[in-house]
CSV table of C-alpha atoms in Angstrom, one decimal:
chain,number,residue,atom,x,y,z
A,1,MET,CA,0.0,0.0,0.0
A,2,GLU,CA,1.2,3.5,-0.8
A,3,VAL,CA,0.6,6.7,1.1
A,4,ASN,CA,0.6,10.2,-0.1
A,5,ILE,CA,3.5,12.1,1.5
A,6,THR,CA,3.0,15.8,2.1
A,7,GLN,CA,4.8,18.5,4.1
A,8,GLU,CA,2.3,18.0,6.8
A,9,ASN,CA,2.6,14.3,7.3
A,10,PHE,CA,6.3,13.6,6.3
A,11,GLU,CA,7.8,13.8,9.8
A,12,SER,CA,5.3,11.4,11.3
A,13,TYR,CA,6.0,8.8,8.6
A,14,LYS,CA,9.7,9.4,8.7
A,15,ASN,CA,9.8,8.9,12.5
A,16,GLY,CA,7.3,6.1,12.5
A,17,SER,CA,8.0,2.5,13.6
A,18,LEU,CA,8.5,1.2,10.1
A,19,PRO,CA,11.2,2.2,7.6
A,20,LEU,CA,10.0,4.7,4.9
A,21,VAL,CA,10.6,4.8,1.2
A,22,VAL,CA,9.5,8.0,-0.6
A,23,ASP,CA,9.2,8.3,-4.4
A,24,PHE,CA,9.5,11.9,-5.4
A,25,TRP,CA,7.9,12.4,-8.8
A,26,ALA,CA,6.0,14.8,-11.1
A,27,THR,CA,3.2,14.3,-13.5
A,28,TRP,CA,5.2,15.6,-16.5
A,29,CYS,CA,8.1,13.3,-15.8
A,30,GLY,CA,8.5,10.4,-18.3
A,31,PRO,CA,10.9,8.3,-16.2
A,32,CYS,CA,8.6,8.8,-13.2
A,33,ARG,CA,5.8,7.2,-15.1
A,34,MET,CA,8.1,4.3,-15.9
A,35,ILE,CA,9.3,3.7,-12.3
A,36,GLY,CA,5.9,4.4,-10.7
A,37,PRO,CA,4.4,1.0,-11.3
A,38,ILE,CA,7.5,-0.7,-10.0
A,39,VAL,CA,7.4,1.2,-6.8
A,40,SER,CA,3.7,0.4,-6.5
A,41,GLN,CA,4.4,-3.3,-6.9
A,42,LEU,CA,7.1,-3.2,-4.3
A,43,ALA,CA,4.8,-1.3,-2.0
A,44,ASP,CA,2.4,-4.3,-2.2
A,45,GLU,CA,5.2,-6.8,-1.8
A,46,PHE,CA,6.6,-5.1,1.3
A,47,ASP,CA,3.3,-4.1,2.9
A,48,GLY,CA,3.5,-4.3,6.7
A,49,LYS,CA,7.3,-4.3,6.6
A,50,LEU,CA,7.9,-0.7,5.5
A,51,VAL,CA,5.9,2.3,4.4
A,52,VAL,CA,6.1,3.4,0.8
A,53,GLY,CA,5.0,6.9,0.0
A,54,LYS,CA,4.6,9.0,-3.1
A,55,CYS,CA,5.3,12.7,-3.1
A,56,ASP,CA,4.4,15.0,-6.0
A,57,VAL,CA,7.2,17.6,-6.0
A,58,GLU,CA,4.9,20.2,-7.5
A,59,GLU,CA,2.4,19.8,-4.7
A,60,SER,CA,5.1,19.6,-2.0
A,61,ASP,CA,7.8,21.8,-3.4
A,62,ASP,CA,8.9,23.0,0.1
A,63,LEU,CA,9.5,19.4,1.2
A,64,ALA,CA,11.3,18.6,-2.0
A,65,ALA,CA,13.6,21.7,-1.6
A,66,GLU,CA,14.2,20.8,2.1
A,67,LEU,CA,15.4,17.4,1.1
A,68,GLY,CA,17.5,18.6,-1.8
A,69,ILE,CA,15.5,17.0,-4.6
A,70,ARG,CA,17.0,18.4,-7.8
A,71,SER,CA,15.6,15.9,-10.3
A,72,VAL,CA,12.9,13.4,-10.5
A,73,PRO,CA,12.3,10.6,-10.0
A,74,THR,CA,14.3,10.5,-6.7
A,75,ILE,CA,13.6,7.7,-4.2
A,76,ILE,CA,14.8,8.3,-0.6
A,77,PHE,CA,15.1,5.5,1.9
A,78,PHE,CA,14.7,6.3,5.6
A,79,LYS,CA,15.3,4.1,8.6
A,80,ASP,CA,14.9,5.2,12.2
A,81,GLY,CA,14.2,8.7,11.0
A,82,VAL,CA,17.5,9.0,9.1
A,83,GLU,CA,18.1,9.0,5.3
A,84,VAL,CA,20.2,5.9,4.6
A,85,ASP,CA,20.0,5.7,0.8
A,86,ARG,CA,18.9,7.8,-2.2
A,87,HIS,CA,18.3,6.7,-5.8
A,88,VAL,CA,18.0,9.2,-8.6
A,89,GLY,CA,16.6,8.3,-12.0
A,90,SER,CA,14.9,5.2,-13.4
A,91,ALA,CA,16.0,1.6,-12.3
A,92,PRO,CA,14.9,-1.9,-13.0
A,93,ALA,CA,12.7,-3.7,-10.5
A,94,GLY,CA,15.6,-5.9,-9.2
A,95,VAL,CA,17.7,-2.9,-8.2
A,96,LEU,CA,14.9,-1.3,-6.3
A,97,ARG,CA,13.8,-4.5,-4.7
A,98,GLN,CA,17.4,-5.0,-3.3
A,99,LYS,CA,17.3,-1.4,-1.9
A,100,PHE,CA,13.9,-2.2,-0.3
A,101,GLU,CA,15.3,-5.4,1.3
A,102,THR,CA,18.3,-3.6,2.7
A,103,LEU,CA,16.0,-1.5,4.9
A,104,LEU,CA,14.6,-4.6,6.6
């Protein structure tokens, strides 16, 4: 299951009991549309083990700026409230699955 990440709820998810993966994307971004279904599939696979969120950088531009998002898609991995990994650009499902597993 995916959640919508906003400026208002980001801190509560980041500091929650489960690791957090956030996909920063934009509607006009071609690579975002390619990687989006992969992230959604992984969200279903890892449901209950970690939280997967989507954040539209145009709707939450303050949060994107705060986290230094300079291009999309950018996927940031948080564990215990701390950023532990970041992936910029598209990637095959196997690469992203490995990054998800590393959080567990």
